[in-house]
Each structure stands twice: as C-alpha cells, then as structure tokens.
Amino acid sequence: MRKDIAAVLILTTLFLGSRRGSAFLLDMDCGRSLPTRLTPNIYSGNRTDILANPWMVSVIVKGEAKCSGSLINHRFVLTAAHCVFNDQMQVHLGEFDPLNPGDCGAGARIPNAYCVRVDKKIVHAQFIQTQTQQYDIGLLRMQHAVRYSDTVRPICLVINESVAAIDRFQITGWGTTEEGNPIFSRFLKNTVVERIDRGRCSSKFQEQVDESQICVGSWMSDTCRGDSGGPMSADILYSGRYRTIQFGIISFGLSSCAGLTVCTNVAQYMDWIWDVLNSSSA
C-alpha cells in the first residue's frame, strides 16, 4: 500500500470510535466547495459543476451509470439501498464524463477524477426484510481511500446533534433531464425543493411516508431517473462557518419527473451509519 493512502486511512480512523459526548462532524474537511465555473439546466434544473459539489458520486453497475451517491469520508459513499446491486459496482468521483463511465480496470485515468471499485456493499437489514419504501439507505466501501481535493471532498454529516429544522433543500444529480429520456445528463445539475407535509406524499404515492422520510417538491423542477441515491442538502452555519450538510437521500418520486420526491431522512439513520463505519472501515 502506498504511504499516502496509508496516511489517509489513519486520518479516517481518527473520526471513528465512541460517538458519546458532544456533537461533531463525521469528517472535519466536509462541506467545503468552490464557486461554480458555470452560469446558472435533475429535470428543468440549473447546470452546476463538480467544484460546487465535490461530494457528488456516480454509481456505476456493470459499466453503466445507475444512480448517484455522496462521499462521506475517505472511503465510504452514502446512497440509497435500491441503488446497491449484486453485480460488480464501481464509483466515479471528481471530473469525469458520466456518459462514458468505462471500467476502473481499463487503465485510463483523469487527473482530477477517481474511478474506484466497490469492495463492500451494506444495505439496511430492514430494507431487505420488509421490501418497503422505508429504510432506503446503503453504504458502499471503496477498494481504496481517496485523497481530498477541490473536486473530491465529503459532504457533512452531523453526529450527536439535531440540526435546526430546514424547509428548503438542494438536490443534485446527473439524472435524465426529461420524462421518457433514457440518456443521463452529461452535466451535473441541481435545483431547490421545499419540504412538504408527509401526508401529501403518502396520498400521492399510496404509500406510508413516515418520520424516517422527508417529502419535498417543486413546481419548476424535480428529480428524475438516475438521481436516486444522491444527496438532498442545505448550506448551514455550523461552528461559525457555512458548510453543506446532507439531510436526505433521494429515494423515489413521480414517473413524470415533476412535483414530489420522497427522500430518506439521514438524521434517523446516523446510529446505523456510525455502526457500519466502525465495523467496516478495516
């Protein structure tokens, strides 16, 4: 193992162990990004880039982009449980071409990007047992740790603390940009959604949406095919500094790609995330 990767692993373990005590961030280097290089098009959303969202991950299955995810530390990607497949999986981080994901073993490398195979997949046990829309959360362990840079950096998860209630969020992804279009977007896009009463989502989807989920929507734009597993986030002033904190994981929405989306409520699963990281970091 190279010395630089070994050092990264040592740093990662500093944030694991007992979660008792005061609040802290899972990774202290999280939630920092650079201004986008692009001007302000996810479905009818705004075009952005990886500098503004360095935690964004494309989840690849058998060489095909299937879902999105978020980098949460040097070695783990947070995504939806339904985005975890039995087939060979890999993740792409940084600046890469989402329409030509290729294979991590092909030898091609882009200076500001990572292509890493997944060596461990963890899905919430109750998602497997119940096959309901709840518990739609999973973690992917990369074969090796990644170094942080302007284009690769984790999103924030807060441990031991309830962050103030937020009603407006950002969702980001490379999903299709219109209903019926099977082709993912070459450009990363984002949009703003607002919290909606869970009863409205329960009624619309004919599926119980509970406190472990967040119902959001927008009249102008929404998630679409390929955005599943990606982060729903907000910029929060935390310890005197604005950071991007993840509140949800895109779970499911309308087939029309417009109106309502249900996200897994990350705060409800922080104990589960913590336990998985502690047991699977070696």
C-alpha positions as MATLAB code, in Angstrom:
seq = 'MRKDIAAVLILTTLFLGSRRGSAFLLDMDCGRSLPTRLTPNIYSGNRTDILANPWMVSVIVKGEAKCSGSLINHRFVLTAAHCVFNDQMQVHLGEFDPLNPGDCGAGARIPNAYCVRVDKKIVHAQFIQTQTQQYDIGLLRMQHAVRYSDTVRPICLVINESVAAIDRFQITGWGTTEEGNPIFSRFLKNTVVERIDRGRCSSKFQEQVDESQICVGSWMSDTCRGDSGGPMSADILYSGRYRTIQFGIISFGLSSCAGLTVCTNVAQYMDWIWDVLNSSSA';
ca = [
       0.000    0.000    0.000;
       1.330    3.442   -0.879;
       2.308    5.689    2.018;
      -0.141    8.428    1.000;
      -3.094    6.041    1.036;
      -1.939    4.606    4.359;
      -1.868    8.120    5.816;
      -5.380    8.767    4.578;
      -6.615    5.599    6.279;
      -5.007    6.659    9.551;
      -6.736   10.023    9.359;
     -10.052    8.319    8.640;
      -9.840    6.159   11.745;
      -9.414    9.252   13.922;
     -13.067   10.027   13.362;
     -14.284    6.557   14.333;
     -14.686    5.082   17.767;
     -17.074    6.175   20.504;
     -19.899    8.509   19.447;
     -20.715    9.530   23.006;
     -20.260   13.110   24.087;
     -20.546   16.438   22.281;
     -21.621   16.990   18.702;
     -19.106   16.794   15.886;
     -18.841   16.332   12.137;
     -18.134   12.894   10.722;
     -15.256   14.399    8.720;
     -13.886   17.813    9.599;
     -12.901   18.507    5.964;
     -16.514   18.207    4.850;
     -18.939   20.553    3.170;
     -16.479   22.991    1.620;
     -16.664   23.809   -2.078;
     -15.536   26.381   -4.616;
     -17.844   28.673   -6.614;
     -19.142   27.048   -9.782;
     -17.367   27.889  -13.038;
     -20.664   27.738  -14.910;
     -23.561   30.132  -15.070;
     -26.966   29.173  -13.968;
     -30.074   23.049  -16.583;
     -32.167   16.760  -12.414;
     -35.220   17.855  -14.607;
     -35.561   21.546  -15.522;
     -32.811   22.309  -13.008;
     -29.756   24.545  -13.127;
     -26.427   23.475  -14.544;
     -23.651   23.340  -11.974;
     -20.279   21.586  -11.769;
     -18.197   19.377   -9.533;
     -16.298   22.288   -7.935;
     -19.542   23.391   -6.311;
     -20.456   19.792   -5.399;
     -17.201   17.859   -4.844;
     -19.018   15.164   -2.812;
     -21.099   14.009   -5.774;
     -20.555   10.391   -6.814;
     -21.800    8.476   -9.851;
     -22.696    4.866   -9.004;
     -21.769    2.513  -11.861;
     -23.086   -1.043  -12.288;
     -21.509   -3.281  -14.939;
     -20.129   -0.225  -16.730;
     -23.435    1.693  -16.758;
     -24.358    4.723  -14.646;
     -27.332    3.729  -12.498;
     -27.566    6.089   -9.526;
     -25.903    8.879   -7.611;
     -24.339    8.969   -4.173;
     -22.364   11.209   -1.833;
     -18.846   10.904   -0.477;
     -18.950   10.993    3.355;
     -15.309   10.233    4.179;
     -12.126    8.991    2.525;
     -13.538    5.544    1.785;
     -17.343    5.446    2.006;
     -20.164    6.542   -0.272;
     -23.706    7.041    1.016;
     -26.512    6.085   -1.371;
     -29.995    4.535   -1.478;
     -30.470    0.838   -0.690;
     -32.205    0.266   -4.019;
     -29.030    1.539   -5.730;
     -26.972   -1.356   -4.323;
     -26.721   -4.266   -6.774;
     -25.329   -7.779   -6.618;
     -23.377   -7.129   -9.845;
     -19.925   -5.577   -9.919;
     -20.087   -1.956   -8.828;
     -17.740    0.998   -9.007;
     -17.944    4.682   -8.180;
     -16.691    7.758  -10.020;
     -15.702   10.927   -8.197;
     -14.418   14.289   -9.408;
     -14.331   15.479  -13.009;
     -15.323   12.689  -15.371;
     -17.634   12.052  -18.306;
     -20.828   10.454  -16.913;
     -21.890    9.264  -20.377;
     -18.696    7.232  -20.798;
     -18.020    5.746  -17.361;
     -15.782    2.927  -18.611;
     -14.201    0.436  -16.239;
     -11.813    1.067  -13.359;
      -9.543   -1.660  -14.657;
      -9.202   -0.192  -18.139;
      -6.130    1.833  -17.208;
      -7.399    5.261  -18.275;
      -7.121    7.956  -15.617;
      -8.287   11.554  -15.475;
      -6.115   13.886  -13.325;
      -8.977   15.289  -11.244;
     -11.114   12.161  -11.005;
     -11.267    8.774   -9.307;
     -12.671    5.522  -10.606;
     -12.767    3.047   -7.723;
     -14.269   -0.404   -7.467;
     -16.608   -1.170   -4.590;
     -15.326   -3.920   -2.323;
     -18.131   -3.982    0.249;
     -21.862   -3.209   -0.003;
     -24.014   -2.614    3.067;
     -27.800   -2.259    2.878;
     -30.035   -1.607    5.869;
     -31.289   -5.002    7.030;
     -34.905   -3.875    7.337;
     -34.971   -2.714    3.736;
     -34.103   -6.267    2.695;
     -36.534   -7.879    5.116;
     -39.590   -5.685    4.555;
     -39.152   -4.611    0.909;
     -40.947   -1.345    1.710;
     -40.001    2.170    0.700;
     -38.642    2.818    4.209;
     -35.026    2.038    5.190;
     -33.836    3.032    1.694;
     -30.238    3.611    2.713;
     -26.953    1.903    1.848;
     -23.200    2.365    2.101;
     -20.540    1.480   -0.456;
     -16.966    0.909    0.684;
     -14.386    1.769   -1.936;
     -11.499   -0.615   -2.615;
      -9.076    2.087   -1.513;
      -9.252    5.502    0.094;
      -9.347    8.694   -1.970;
      -7.459   11.929   -1.415;
      -9.399   15.148   -0.984;
      -9.003   17.994   -3.460;
     -11.028   20.841   -4.965;
     -13.045   18.263   -6.934;
     -13.216   15.444   -4.353;
     -14.402   16.271   -0.833;
     -17.026   14.817    1.532;
     -20.408   16.258    2.363;
     -21.111   16.867    6.048;
     -22.945   14.512    8.404;
     -23.520   15.774   11.936;
     -23.038   13.367   14.853;
     -24.790   13.720   18.238;
     -26.770   16.798   17.295;
     -30.127   17.707   15.793;
     -29.628   20.472   13.252;
     -32.292   23.182   13.156;
     -35.349   22.365   11.034;
     -34.799   23.221    7.382;
     -37.562   23.708    4.815;
     -35.557   24.418    1.636;
     -33.009   21.996    0.225;
     -30.816   21.472   -2.810;
     -30.854   18.233   -4.787;
     -28.101   17.416   -7.261;
     -27.543   14.731   -9.892;
     -26.781   13.587  -13.436;
     -30.206   12.024  -13.964;
     -32.254   12.291  -17.119;
     -33.498   15.764  -17.911;
     -36.936   14.948  -19.265;
     -39.641   12.340  -18.907;
     -39.081    9.308  -21.138;
     -35.481   10.202  -21.970;
     -33.231    7.210  -21.126;
     -29.978    9.197  -21.502;
     -28.376   10.688  -18.407;
     -27.190   14.286  -18.449;
     -23.537   14.940  -19.280;
     -23.691   17.922  -16.953;
     -24.298   17.930  -13.224;
     -27.497   19.774  -12.350;
     -29.185   20.977   -9.214;
     -32.433   22.521   -8.114;
     -34.139   23.777   -4.968;
     -37.030   21.867   -3.393;
     -39.186   22.649   -0.383;
     -40.366   20.474    2.477;
     -43.983   19.342    2.085;
     -46.283   17.678    4.592;
     -45.647   13.916    4.553;
     -49.369   13.244    4.272;
     -49.367   14.727    0.796;
     -46.686   12.285   -0.362;
     -48.480    9.395    1.362;
     -51.666   10.249   -0.503;
     -49.974   10.783   -3.867;
     -47.880    7.605   -3.792;
     -50.405    5.464   -1.915;
     -47.516    4.525    0.353;
     -46.987    5.385    4.008;
     -44.382    8.144    4.309;
     -43.215    8.341    7.930;
     -40.721   10.300   10.047;
     -37.830    8.319    8.571;
     -38.547   10.061    5.268;
     -38.822   13.640    4.018;
     -41.406   14.724    1.459;
     -40.207   17.534   -0.819;
     -41.323   19.120   -4.054;
     -41.071   21.942   -6.546;
     -43.401   23.304   -9.195;
     -40.493   24.069  -11.513;
     -38.191   21.028  -11.342;
     -37.697   17.663   -9.674;
     -35.614   14.504   -9.539;
     -35.693   12.028  -12.406;
     -34.240    8.657  -13.436;
     -30.616    8.364  -12.315;
     -30.842   10.881   -9.464;
     -31.720    8.167   -6.918;
     -29.200    7.837   -4.104;
     -27.957   11.396   -4.465;
     -27.902   13.919   -1.617;
     -30.543   16.364   -0.545;
     -28.611   19.068    1.283;
     -28.569   22.592    2.642;
     -25.847   25.111    3.476;
     -25.849   25.622    7.241;
     -23.847   27.887    9.523;
     -22.057   25.364   11.720;
     -19.442   26.408   14.296;
     -19.062   29.811   12.657;
     -18.693   28.522    9.105;
     -21.138   27.699    6.318;
     -20.959   24.048    5.322;
     -23.073   21.802    3.103;
     -24.863   19.265    5.290;
     -26.731   16.246    3.932;
     -30.299   15.868    5.185;
     -31.715   13.302    2.787;
     -31.044   10.618    0.187;
     -33.179   10.730   -2.951;
     -35.392    7.633   -2.752;
     -38.344    7.790   -5.161;
     -40.624   10.194   -6.995;
     -43.215   10.555   -9.706;
     -42.672    8.837  -13.072;
     -43.373   12.206  -14.688;
     -40.221   13.613  -13.014;
     -42.152   16.611  -11.745;
     -43.840   17.531   -8.493;
     -42.977   15.354   -5.491;
     -39.988   13.380   -4.245;
     -39.517   11.252   -1.125;
     -36.064   11.218    0.480;
     -34.655    9.023    3.210;
     -34.214   11.138    6.348;
     -30.489   10.790    7.092;
     -30.831   12.052   10.672;
     -32.927    8.978   11.502;
     -30.075    6.676   10.466;
     -26.989    8.293   11.978;
     -26.584    5.483   14.534;
     -26.756    2.935   11.723;
     -24.216    4.843    9.602;
     -21.870    5.184   12.569;
     -22.080    1.482   13.421;
     -21.401    0.446    9.816;
     -18.369    2.718    9.541;
     -16.923    1.351   12.747;
     -17.435   -2.268   11.756;
     -16.434   -1.976    8.075;
     -13.554    0.519    7.936;
     -10.709   -2.023    8.038;
];
